PDB file of C-alpha atoms in Angstrom:
ATOM      1  CA  MET I1469     -31.412-164.963-234.201  1.00  0.00           C
ATOM      2  CA  ALA I1470     -27.978-164.125-232.834  1.00  0.00           C
ATOM      3  CA  ILE I1471     -27.011-160.552-232.132  1.00  0.00           C
ATOM      4  CA  LYS I1472     -23.543-159.679-233.308  1.00  0.00           C
ATOM      5  CA  ILE I1473     -21.742-157.200-231.125  1.00  0.00           C
ATOM      6  CA  ASN I1474     -18.948-155.183-232.649  1.00  0.00           C
ATOM      7  CA  LYS I1475     -16.335-153.115-230.834  1.00  0.00           C
ATOM      8  CA  ARG I1476     -18.386-149.943-231.135  1.00  0.00           C
ATOM      9  CA  ASP I1477     -21.463-151.582-229.560  1.00  0.00           C
ATOM     10  CA  PHE I1478     -19.361-152.987-226.743  1.00  0.00           C
ATOM     11  CA  LEU I1479     -17.755-149.594-226.145  1.00  0.00           C
ATOM     12  CA  GLU I1480     -21.152-147.872-226.104  1.00  0.00           C
ATOM     13  CA  MET I1481     -22.517-150.382-223.588  1.00  0.00           C
ATOM     14  CA  PHE I1482     -19.426-150.044-221.403  1.00  0.00           C
ATOM     15  CA  LEU I1483     -19.523-146.235-221.513  1.00  0.00           C
ATOM     16  CA  GLY I1484     -23.278-146.218-220.895  1.00  0.00           C
ATOM     17  CA  THR I1485     -22.803-148.323-217.791  1.00  0.00           C
ATOM     18  CA  LEU I1486     -19.824-146.270-216.617  1.00  0.00           C
ATOM     19  CA  PHE I1487     -21.600-142.922-217.121  1.00  0.00           C
ATOM     20  CA  SER I1488     -24.708-144.279-215.387  1.00  0.00           C
ATOM     21  CA  VAL I1489     -22.791-145.507-212.354  1.00  0.00           C
ATOM     22  CA  ILE I1490     -20.780-142.293-212.013  1.00  0.00           C
ATOM     23  CA  LEU I1491     -23.901-140.157-212.385  1.00  0.00           C
ATOM     24  CA  SER I1492     -25.709-142.323-209.835  1.00  0.00           C
ATOM     25  CA  LEU I1493     -22.875-142.015-207.314  1.00  0.00           C
ATOM     26  CA  LEU I1494     -22.789-138.238-207.687  1.00  0.00           C
ATOM     27  CA  ALA I1495     -26.581-137.991-207.366  1.00  0.00           C
ATOM     28  CA  VAL I1496     -26.609-140.225-204.279  1.00  0.00           C
ATOM     29  CA  ILE I1497     -23.904-138.130-202.604  1.00  0.00           C
ATOM     30  CA  ILE I1498     -25.845-134.929-203.273  1.00  0.00           C
ATOM     31  CA  PHE I1499     -29.080-136.550-202.091  1.00  0.00           C
ATOM     32  CA  ALA I1500     -27.375-137.855-198.935  1.00  0.00           C
ATOM     33  CA  ILE I1501     -26.351-134.298-198.080  1.00  0.00           C
ATOM     34  CA  ILE I1502     -29.940-133.145-198.599  1.00  0.00           C
ATOM     35  CA  VAL I1503     -31.293-136.000-196.450  1.00  0.00           C
ATOM     36  CA  LYS I1504     -28.849-135.111-193.664  1.00  0.00           C
ATOM     37  CA  TYR I1505     -30.314-131.625-193.329  1.00  0.00           C
ATOM     38  CA  ALA I1506     -33.939-132.267-194.327  1.00  0.00           C
ATOM     39  CA  ASN I1507     -36.448-134.304-192.442  1.00  0.00           C
ATOM     40  CA  LEU I1508     -37.551-136.690-195.215  1.00  0.00           C
ATOM     41  CA  SER I1509     -39.691-139.755-194.738  1.00  0.00           C
ATOM     42  CA  THR I1510     -38.377-143.216-195.573  1.00  0.00           C
ATOM     43  CA  LYS I1511     -40.899-143.463-198.412  1.00  0.00           C
ATOM     44  CA  ALA I1512     -39.631-140.198-199.940  1.00  0.00           C
ATOM     45  CA  VAL I1513     -36.042-141.481-199.798  1.00  0.00           C
ATOM     46  CA  GLN I1514     -37.031-144.786-201.439  1.00  0.00           C
ATOM     47  CA  ILE I1515     -38.937-143.062-204.245  1.00  0.00           C
ATOM     48  CA  THR I1516     -36.088-140.618-204.830  1.00  0.00           C
ATOM     49  CA  ASN I1517     -33.579-143.500-205.004  1.00  0.00           C
ATOM     50  CA  ILE I1518     -35.681-145.196-207.689  1.00  0.00           C
ATOM     51  CA  PHE I1519     -35.881-141.931-209.630  1.00  0.00           C
ATOM     52  CA  LEU I1520     -32.100-141.415-209.342  1.00  0.00           C
ATOM     53  CA  LYS I1521     -31.455-144.892-210.776  1.00  0.00           C
ATOM     54  CA  ILE I1522     -33.798-144.330-213.711  1.00  0.00           C
ATOM     55  CA  PHE I1523     -32.331-140.862-214.303  1.00  0.00           C
ATOM     56  CA  SER I1524     -28.773-142.249-214.222  1.00  0.00           C
ATOM     57  CA  ILE I1525     -29.504-145.100-216.636  1.00  0.00           C
ATOM     58  CA  PHE I1526     -31.391-142.802-219.000  1.00  0.00           C
ATOM     59  CA  PHE I1527     -28.670-140.176-219.233  1.00  0.00           C
ATOM     60  CA  GLY I1528     -25.882-142.757-219.283  1.00  0.00           C
ATOM     61  CA  THR I1529     -27.383-144.400-222.352  1.00  0.00           C
ATOM     62  CA  LEU I1530     -28.225-141.076-223.927  1.00  0.00           C
ATOM     63  CA  ILE I1531     -24.635-139.878-223.582  1.00  0.00           C
ATOM     64  CA  ALA I1532     -22.985-143.143-224.647  1.00  0.00           C
ATOM     65  CA  PHE I1533     -25.110-144.387-227.545  1.00  0.00           C
ATOM     66  CA  LYS I1534     -23.940-142.824-230.772  1.00  0.00           C
ATOM     67  CA  SER I1535     -25.184-145.357-233.302  1.00  0.00           C
ATOM     68  CA  GLY I1536     -28.852-145.842-234.066  1.00  0.00           C
ATOM     69  CA  LYS I1537     -28.814-149.622-233.863  1.00  0.00           C
ATOM     70  CA  ARG I1538     -29.649-152.353-231.319  1.00  0.00           C
ATOM     71  CA  GLY I1539     -30.995-149.955-228.686  1.00  0.00           C
ATOM     72  CA  LEU I1540     -33.227-152.554-227.081  1.00  0.00           C
ATOM     73  CA  PHE I1541     -30.376-155.006-226.579  1.00  0.00           C
ATOM     74  CA  LYS I1542     -27.734-152.469-225.605  1.00  0.00           C
ATOM     75  CA  GLY I1543     -30.104-150.707-223.214  1.00  0.00           C
ATOM     76  CA  CYS I1544     -30.942-153.999-221.471  1.00  0.00           C
ATOM     77  CA  ILE I1545     -27.243-154.755-221.059  1.00  0.00           C
ATOM     78  CA  VAL I1546     -26.563-151.287-219.641  1.00  0.00           C
ATOM     79  CA  GLY I1547     -29.486-151.652-217.230  1.00  0.00           C
ATOM     80  CA  LEU I1548     -28.308-155.094-216.102  1.00  0.00           C
ATOM     81  CA  PHE I1549     -24.672-154.076-215.653  1.00  0.00           C
ATOM     82  CA  PHE I1550     -25.746-150.870-213.903  1.00  0.00           C
ATOM     83  CA  ALA I1551     -27.835-152.921-211.465  1.00  0.00           C
ATOM     84  CA  LEU I1552     -24.939-155.285-210.779  1.00  0.00           C
ATOM     85  CA  ALA I1553     -22.344-152.520-210.467  1.00  0.00           C
ATOM     86  CA  SER I1554     -24.505-150.386-208.195  1.00  0.00           C
ATOM     87  CA  TYR I1555     -25.334-153.407-206.024  1.00  0.00           C
ATOM     88  CA  LEU I1556     -21.630-154.201-205.632  1.00  0.00           C
ATOM     89  CA  ILE I1557     -20.584-150.605-204.992  1.00  0.00           C
ATOM     90  CA  PHE I1558     -23.311-149.806-202.472  1.00  0.00           C
ATOM     91  CA  SER I1559     -22.892-153.189-200.754  1.00  0.00           C
ATOM     92  CA  LEU I1560     -19.185-152.456-200.340  1.00  0.00           C
ATOM     93  CA  ILE I1561     -20.006-149.030-198.930  1.00  0.00           C
ATOM     94  CA  ASN I1562     -22.602-150.552-196.597  1.00  0.00           C
ATOM     95  CA  GLY I1563     -20.309-153.437-195.642  1.00  0.00           C
ATOM     96  CA  SER I1564     -23.025-156.024-196.234  1.00  0.00           C
ATOM     97  CA  PHE I1565     -23.963-158.146-199.259  1.00  0.00           C
ATOM     98  CA  VAL I1566     -27.611-159.007-198.629  1.00  0.00           C
ATOM     99  CA  LEU I1567     -29.862-160.407-201.333  1.00  0.00           C
ATOM    100  CA  ASN I1568     -33.580-160.053-200.778  1.00  0.00           C
ATOM    101  CA  PRO I1569     -36.699-159.954-202.967  1.00  0.00           C
ATOM    102  CA  LEU I1570     -36.258-156.201-203.427  1.00  0.00           C
ATOM    103  CA  THR I1571     -32.910-156.863-205.123  1.00  0.00           C
ATOM    104  CA  ALA I1572     -34.706-158.827-207.837  1.00  0.00           C
ATOM    105  CA  PHE I1573     -37.205-155.984-208.331  1.00  0.00           C
ATOM    106  CA  ASP I1574     -34.328-153.518-208.461  1.00  0.00           C
ATOM    107  CA  ILE I1575     -32.605-155.533-211.204  1.00  0.00           C
ATOM    108  CA  LEU I1576     -35.869-155.842-213.129  1.00  0.00           C
ATOM    109  CA  GLY I1577     -36.492-152.111-212.803  1.00  0.00           C
ATOM    110  CA  CYS I1578     -32.986-151.321-214.062  1.00  0.00           C
ATOM    111  CA  LEU I1579     -33.483-153.678-217.009  1.00  0.00           C
ATOM    112  CA  ILE I1580     -36.725-151.969-217.951  1.00  0.00           C
ATOM    113  CA  ALA I1581     -35.192-148.508-217.520  1.00  0.00           C
ATOM    114  CA  GLY I1582     -32.241-149.569-219.680  1.00  0.00           C
ATOM    115  CA  LEU I1583     -34.518-151.054-222.322  1.00  0.00           C
ATOM    116  CA  LEU I1584     -36.617-147.889-222.602  1.00  0.00           C
ATOM    117  CA  SER I1585     -33.567-145.634-222.444  1.00  0.00           C
ATOM    118  CA  GLY I1586     -31.801-147.628-225.156  1.00  0.00           C
ATOM    119  CA  VAL I1587     -34.791-147.463-227.478  1.00  0.00           C
ATOM    120  CA  PHE I1588     -35.130-143.725-226.881  1.00  0.00           C
ATOM    121  CA  ALA I1589     -31.404-143.041-227.286  1.00  0.00           C
ATOM    122  CA  VAL I1590     -31.021-144.844-230.624  1.00  0.00           C
ATOM    123  CA  ASN I1591     -34.198-143.313-232.028  1.00  0.00           C
ATOM    124  CA  ILE I1592     -32.990-139.775-231.424  1.00  0.00           C
ATOM    125  CA  ARG I1593     -29.620-140.724-232.934  1.00  0.00           C
ATOM    126  CA  ARG I1594     -31.097-142.598-235.882  1.00  0.00           C
ATOM    127  CA  GLU I1595     -28.660-142.702-238.767  1.00  0.00           C
ATOM    128  CA  LYS I1596     -29.917-141.020-241.911  1.00  0.00           C
TER     129      LYS I1596
END
């Protein structure tokens, strides 16, 4: 079964990804300032980074999705594009493009977060 994407769906997915990436960048900057002055363990930083990604994807989809249709598909796309965009942006900032097994888990985690966020977002916006 083919999924037909109209302009509105495409725009929602694009805006969801854009909002998620912007929110993630802002959250990472704020967290970096906190890390600079607090003595946090590496594990705490890793867990917080995962939370910030999930938070960013969730609120990006929640803000962008206006129609109550195709949440599963659109959420997966937002999660995938968020993972790719954040990998590119943070690799550019770091100056190194390294792929490792954790990158695959990161992409999978973003896909799952996008999937769940998309389902949630369209169900609270269900058309009546």
